[in-house]
mmCIF file of C-alpha atoms in Angstrom:
data_model
loop_
_atom_site.group_PDB
_atom_site.id
_atom_site.type_symbol
_atom_site.label_atom_id
_atom_site.label_comp_id
_atom_site.label_asym_id
_atom_site.label_seq_id
_atom_site.Cartn_x
_atom_site.Cartn_y
_atom_site.Cartn_z
ATOM 1 C CA MET Y 1 0.135 -0.114 -0.030
ATOM 2 C CA ARG Y 2 0.931 3.242 -0.636
ATOM 3 C CA SER Y 3 1.419 5.970 1.634
ATOM 4 C CA ALA Y 4 -0.157 9.639 2.029
ATOM 5 C CA GLU Y 5 2.314 11.356 0.974
ATOM 6 C CA GLU Y 6 3.237 9.583 -2.318
ATOM 7 C CA ASP Y 7 -0.827 9.564 -3.237
ATOM 8 C CA ALA Y 8 -0.571 13.482 -2.335
ATOM 9 C CA ALA Y 9 3.027 13.904 -4.712
ATOM 10 C CA GLU Y 10 1.011 11.819 -7.327
ATOM 11 C CA TRP Y 11 -1.932 14.385 -7.115
ATOM 12 C CA LYS Y 12 0.268 17.187 -7.039
ATOM 13 C CA TRP Y 13 2.361 16.175 -10.207
ATOM 14 C CA LYS Y 14 -0.772 15.086 -11.970
ATOM 15 C CA TYR Y 15 -2.074 18.538 -11.353
ATOM 16 C CA ASP Y 16 1.110 20.654 -12.611
ATOM 17 C CA ILE Y 17 0.990 18.462 -15.979
ATOM 18 C CA ALA Y 18 -2.193 19.634 -16.391
ATOM 19 C CA VAL Y 19 -1.628 23.276 -15.286
ATOM 20 C CA ARG Y 20 1.344 23.028 -17.671
ATOM 21 C CA GLU Y 21 -1.127 21.553 -20.544
ATOM 22 C CA THR Y 22 -3.704 24.212 -19.565
ATOM 23 C CA LYS Y 23 -1.524 27.052 -19.815
ATOM 24 C CA ALA Y 24 -0.009 26.014 -23.028
ATOM 25 C CA ALA Y 25 -3.347 25.843 -24.584
ATOM 26 C CA LEU Y 26 -4.298 29.101 -23.215
ATOM 27 C CA GLU Y 27 -1.070 30.490 -24.747
ATOM 28 C CA LYS Y 28 -1.543 28.783 -28.119
ATOM 29 C CA VAL Y 29 -5.089 30.323 -28.312
ATOM 30 C CA ALA Y 30 -3.965 33.637 -26.870
ATOM 31 C CA ALA Y 31 -1.423 33.848 -29.578
ATOM 32 C CA SER Y 32 -3.424 32.587 -32.614
ATOM 33 C CA SER Y 33 -6.039 35.061 -31.587
ATOM 34 C CA PHE Y 34 -3.369 37.867 -30.775
ATOM 35 C CA GLU Y 35 -1.855 37.007 -34.680
ATOM 36 C CA LYS Y 36 -5.454 36.991 -35.935
ATOM 37 C CA ASP Y 37 -6.106 40.374 -34.300
ATOM 38 C CA PHE Y 38 -2.984 41.775 -35.142
ATOM 39 C CA GLN Y 39 -3.521 41.105 -38.671
ATOM 40 C CA GLU Y 40 -7.042 42.363 -39.099
ATOM 41 C CA MET Y 41 -5.818 45.521 -37.225
ATOM 42 C CA GLN Y 42 -2.560 45.527 -40.257
ATOM 43 C CA GLU Y 43 -5.313 45.114 -42.866
ATOM 44 C CA MET Y 44 -8.316 47.924 -41.172
ATOM 45 C CA LEU Y 45 -4.420 50.311 -40.963
ATOM 46 C CA GLN Y 46 -3.684 49.573 -44.616
ATOM 47 C CA GLN Y 47 -7.548 50.376 -45.656
ATOM 48 C CA LEU Y 48 -7.458 53.079 -43.608
ATOM 49 C CA LYS Y 49 -4.275 54.989 -45.117
ATOM 50 C CA LEU Y 50 -6.020 54.288 -48.739
ATOM 51 C CA GLU Y 51 -9.038 55.947 -47.564
ATOM 52 C CA LYS Y 52 -6.528 58.716 -46.367
ATOM 53 C CA GLU Y 53 -4.594 59.430 -49.826
ATOM 54 C CA LYS Y 54 -8.141 59.012 -51.677
ATOM 55 C CA THR Y 55 -9.585 61.804 -49.509
ATOM 56 C CA GLU Y 56 -6.454 63.552 -49.270
ATOM 57 C CA VAL Y 57 -6.685 63.543 -53.059
ATOM 58 C CA LEU Y 58 -10.082 64.515 -53.410
ATOM 59 C CA LEU Y 59 -9.834 67.391 -50.974
ATOM 60 C CA LYS Y 60 -7.036 68.681 -53.138
ATOM 61 C CA GLU Y 61 -8.634 68.677 -56.425
ATOM 62 C CA LYS Y 62 -11.890 70.529 -54.300
ATOM 63 C CA ASP Y 63 -8.676 73.026 -53.466
ATOM 64 C CA GLU Y 64 -7.998 73.595 -56.857
ATOM 65 C CA MET Y 65 -11.588 73.940 -57.983
ATOM 66 C CA LEU Y 66 -13.070 76.563 -55.088
ATOM 67 C CA LYS Y 67 -9.440 78.420 -55.931
ATOM 68 C CA ALA Y 68 -10.712 78.384 -59.497
ATOM 69 C CA LYS Y 69 -13.809 79.696 -58.589
ATOM 70 C CA ASP Y 70 -12.629 82.401 -56.462
ATOM 71 C CA ASP Y 71 -10.409 83.359 -58.979
ATOM 72 C CA GLU Y 72 -13.113 83.516 -61.518
ATOM 73 C CA ILE Y 73 -15.669 85.500 -58.977
ATOM 74 C CA GLU Y 74 -12.569 87.836 -58.510
ATOM 75 C CA MET Y 75 -12.207 88.150 -62.018
ATOM 76 C CA LYS Y 76 -15.933 88.807 -62.595
ATOM 77 C CA GLY Y 77 -16.027 91.636 -59.593
ATOM 78 C CA LYS Y 78 -13.125 93.542 -61.537
ATOM 79 C CA GLU Y 79 -15.290 93.165 -64.568
ATOM 80 C CA HIS Y 80 -17.955 94.336 -62.644
ATOM 81 C CA GLU Y 81 -16.382 97.473 -61.398
ATOM 82 C CA LYS Y 82 -14.614 98.502 -64.742
ATOM 83 C CA MET Y 83 -17.785 98.478 -66.504
ATOM 84 C CA LYS Y 84 -19.452 100.589 -63.663
ATOM 85 C CA SER Y 85 -17.344 102.921 -63.372
ATOM 86 C CA GLU Y 86 -17.130 102.971 -67.355
ATOM 87 C CA PHE Y 87 -20.748 103.796 -67.491
ATOM 88 C CA GLN Y 88 -20.795 106.243 -64.308
ATOM 89 C CA LYS Y 89 -17.917 108.326 -66.667
ATOM 90 C CA LEU Y 90 -20.351 107.400 -69.632
ATOM 91 C CA GLU Y 91 -23.419 109.259 -67.229
ATOM 92 C CA ILE Y 92 -21.157 112.258 -65.989
ATOM 93 C CA GLU Y 93 -20.051 112.810 -69.948
ATOM 94 C CA ARG Y 94 -23.562 112.715 -71.140
ATOM 95 C CA LEU Y 95 -25.189 114.339 -68.381
ATOM 96 C CA ALA Y 96 -22.027 117.600 -69.324
ATOM 97 C CA GLU Y 97 -23.344 117.030 -72.926
ATOM 98 C CA ILE Y 98 -26.730 117.935 -72.267
ATOM 99 C CA GLU Y 99 -25.709 120.892 -69.440
ATOM 100 C CA ARG Y 100 -23.915 122.336 -71.927
ATOM 101 C CA ALA Y 101 -26.720 122.098 -74.780
ATOM 102 C CA GLN Y 102 -28.919 123.436 -72.487
ATOM 103 C CA ARG Y 103 -26.728 126.607 -71.897
ATOM 104 C CA HIS Y 104 -26.633 126.825 -75.324
ATOM 105 C CA VAL Y 105 -30.258 127.065 -75.695
ATOM 106 C CA GLU Y 106 -30.740 129.232 -72.983
ATOM 107 C CA MET Y 107 -27.724 131.563 -74.280
ATOM 108 C CA VAL Y 108 -29.355 131.472 -78.057
ATOM 109 C CA TYR Y 109 -32.613 132.635 -76.479
ATOM 110 C CA SER Y 110 -31.335 135.038 -74.414
ATOM 111 C CA ASP Y 111 -29.153 136.399 -76.906
ATOM 112 C CA TRP Y 112 -31.567 136.350 -80.228
ATOM 113 C CA ASP Y 113 -34.670 137.739 -80.457
ATOM 114 C CA LEU Y 114 -36.152 134.599 -81.989
ATOM 115 C CA LEU Y 115 -39.318 134.413 -79.490
ATOM 116 C CA PRO Y 116 -41.323 136.934 -78.444
ATOM 117 C CA PRO Y 117 -40.647 138.278 -75.028
ATOM 118 C CA LYS Y 118 -42.400 136.289 -72.322
ATOM 119 C CA THR Y 119 -45.645 138.293 -71.043
ATOM 120 C CA ILE Y 120 -47.323 137.537 -67.754
ATOM 121 C CA LYS Y 121 -51.742 137.195 -68.191
ATOM 122 C CA ASP Y 122 -53.549 139.701 -66.535
ATOM 123 C CA PRO Y 123 -56.422 138.192 -64.125
ATOM 124 C CA GLU Y 124 -58.887 140.912 -64.818
ATOM 125 C CA ALA Y 125 -58.401 141.011 -68.920
ATOM 126 C CA LYS Y 126 -61.332 139.912 -70.559
ATOM 127 C CA LYS Y 127 -62.607 140.262 -73.813
ATOM 128 C CA PRO Y 128 -65.070 142.536 -74.756
ATOM 129 C CA GLU Y 129 -68.538 141.532 -75.587
ATOM 130 C CA ILE Y 130 -68.619 142.161 -79.140
ATOM 131 C CA TRP Y 131 -65.466 139.628 -79.307
ATOM 132 C CA ASP Y 132 -66.102 137.133 -82.162
ATOM 133 C CA ASP Y 133 -64.650 133.270 -81.615
ATOM 134 C CA LYS Y 134 -65.390 132.232 -85.151
ATOM 135 C CA GLU Y 135 -62.062 130.712 -87.094
ATOM 136 C CA TYR Y 136 -63.609 132.027 -90.327
ATOM 137 C CA ILE Y 137 -65.847 134.767 -90.957
ATOM 138 C CA PRO Y 138 -68.355 134.346 -93.982
ATOM 139 C CA ASP Y 139 -68.160 137.196 -96.764
ATOM 140 C CA PRO Y 140 -71.696 138.131 -98.015
ATOM 141 C CA GLU Y 141 -69.834 139.238 -101.402
ATOM 142 C CA ASP Y 142 -68.034 136.043 -102.152
ATOM 143 C CA LYS Y 143 -69.159 134.343 -105.246
ATOM 144 C CA LYS Y 144 -68.118 131.017 -107.212
ATOM 145 C CA PRO Y 145 -66.755 131.722 -110.387
ATOM 146 C CA GLU Y 146 -68.832 131.013 -113.461
ATOM 147 C CA ASP Y 147 -66.595 127.718 -114.630
ATOM 148 C CA TRP Y 148 -66.691 126.304 -111.350
ATOM 149 C CA ASP Y 149 -67.734 122.665 -111.308
ATOM 150 C CA ASP Y 150 -69.363 120.908 -107.667
ATOM 151 C CA GLU Y 151 -68.464 117.386 -109.005
ATOM 152 C CA GLU Y 152 -64.762 118.405 -108.607
ATOM 153 C CA ASP Y 153 -65.273 120.145 -105.683
ATOM 154 C CA GLU Y 154 -66.820 116.504 -104.028
ATOM 155 C CA THR Y 155 -63.675 114.708 -105.589
ATOM 156 C CA ALA Y 156 -60.951 116.843 -104.583
ATOM 157 C CA LEU Y 157 -62.068 116.869 -100.873
ATOM 158 C CA ARG Y 158 -61.832 113.137 -100.533
#
């Protein structure tokens, strides 16, 4: 028969073997899991690098487009300002021409006796009672010539 110490030593020996095997299995699983996670992370890192490069290219293109649009807007603004100043210059020139023409007309009217002098209406002035407003006054002694043709007169009026 074996003693209790021998049994305890045997159980201790079996326990140590089981612990070593379990520890090795856990380390193996952990190592394979670590390698798998490491590979996945490397793949993700690679994808992120590619996406970053694509994003940088797109950003560069967008920046170039925005710069071109800014330049175009600035150019259009300068053209607008130039056209505005030219328009104002032309407007001033035209106004000056109009003022010169008005001064010339005023000078002609004031220096030359083309028009009768201006008169002020008298509010108390009235027409005489015998005033005739008719444009034409019939002449009682008026006669048509002897060779007068009434038909010709009607066609001439048409």
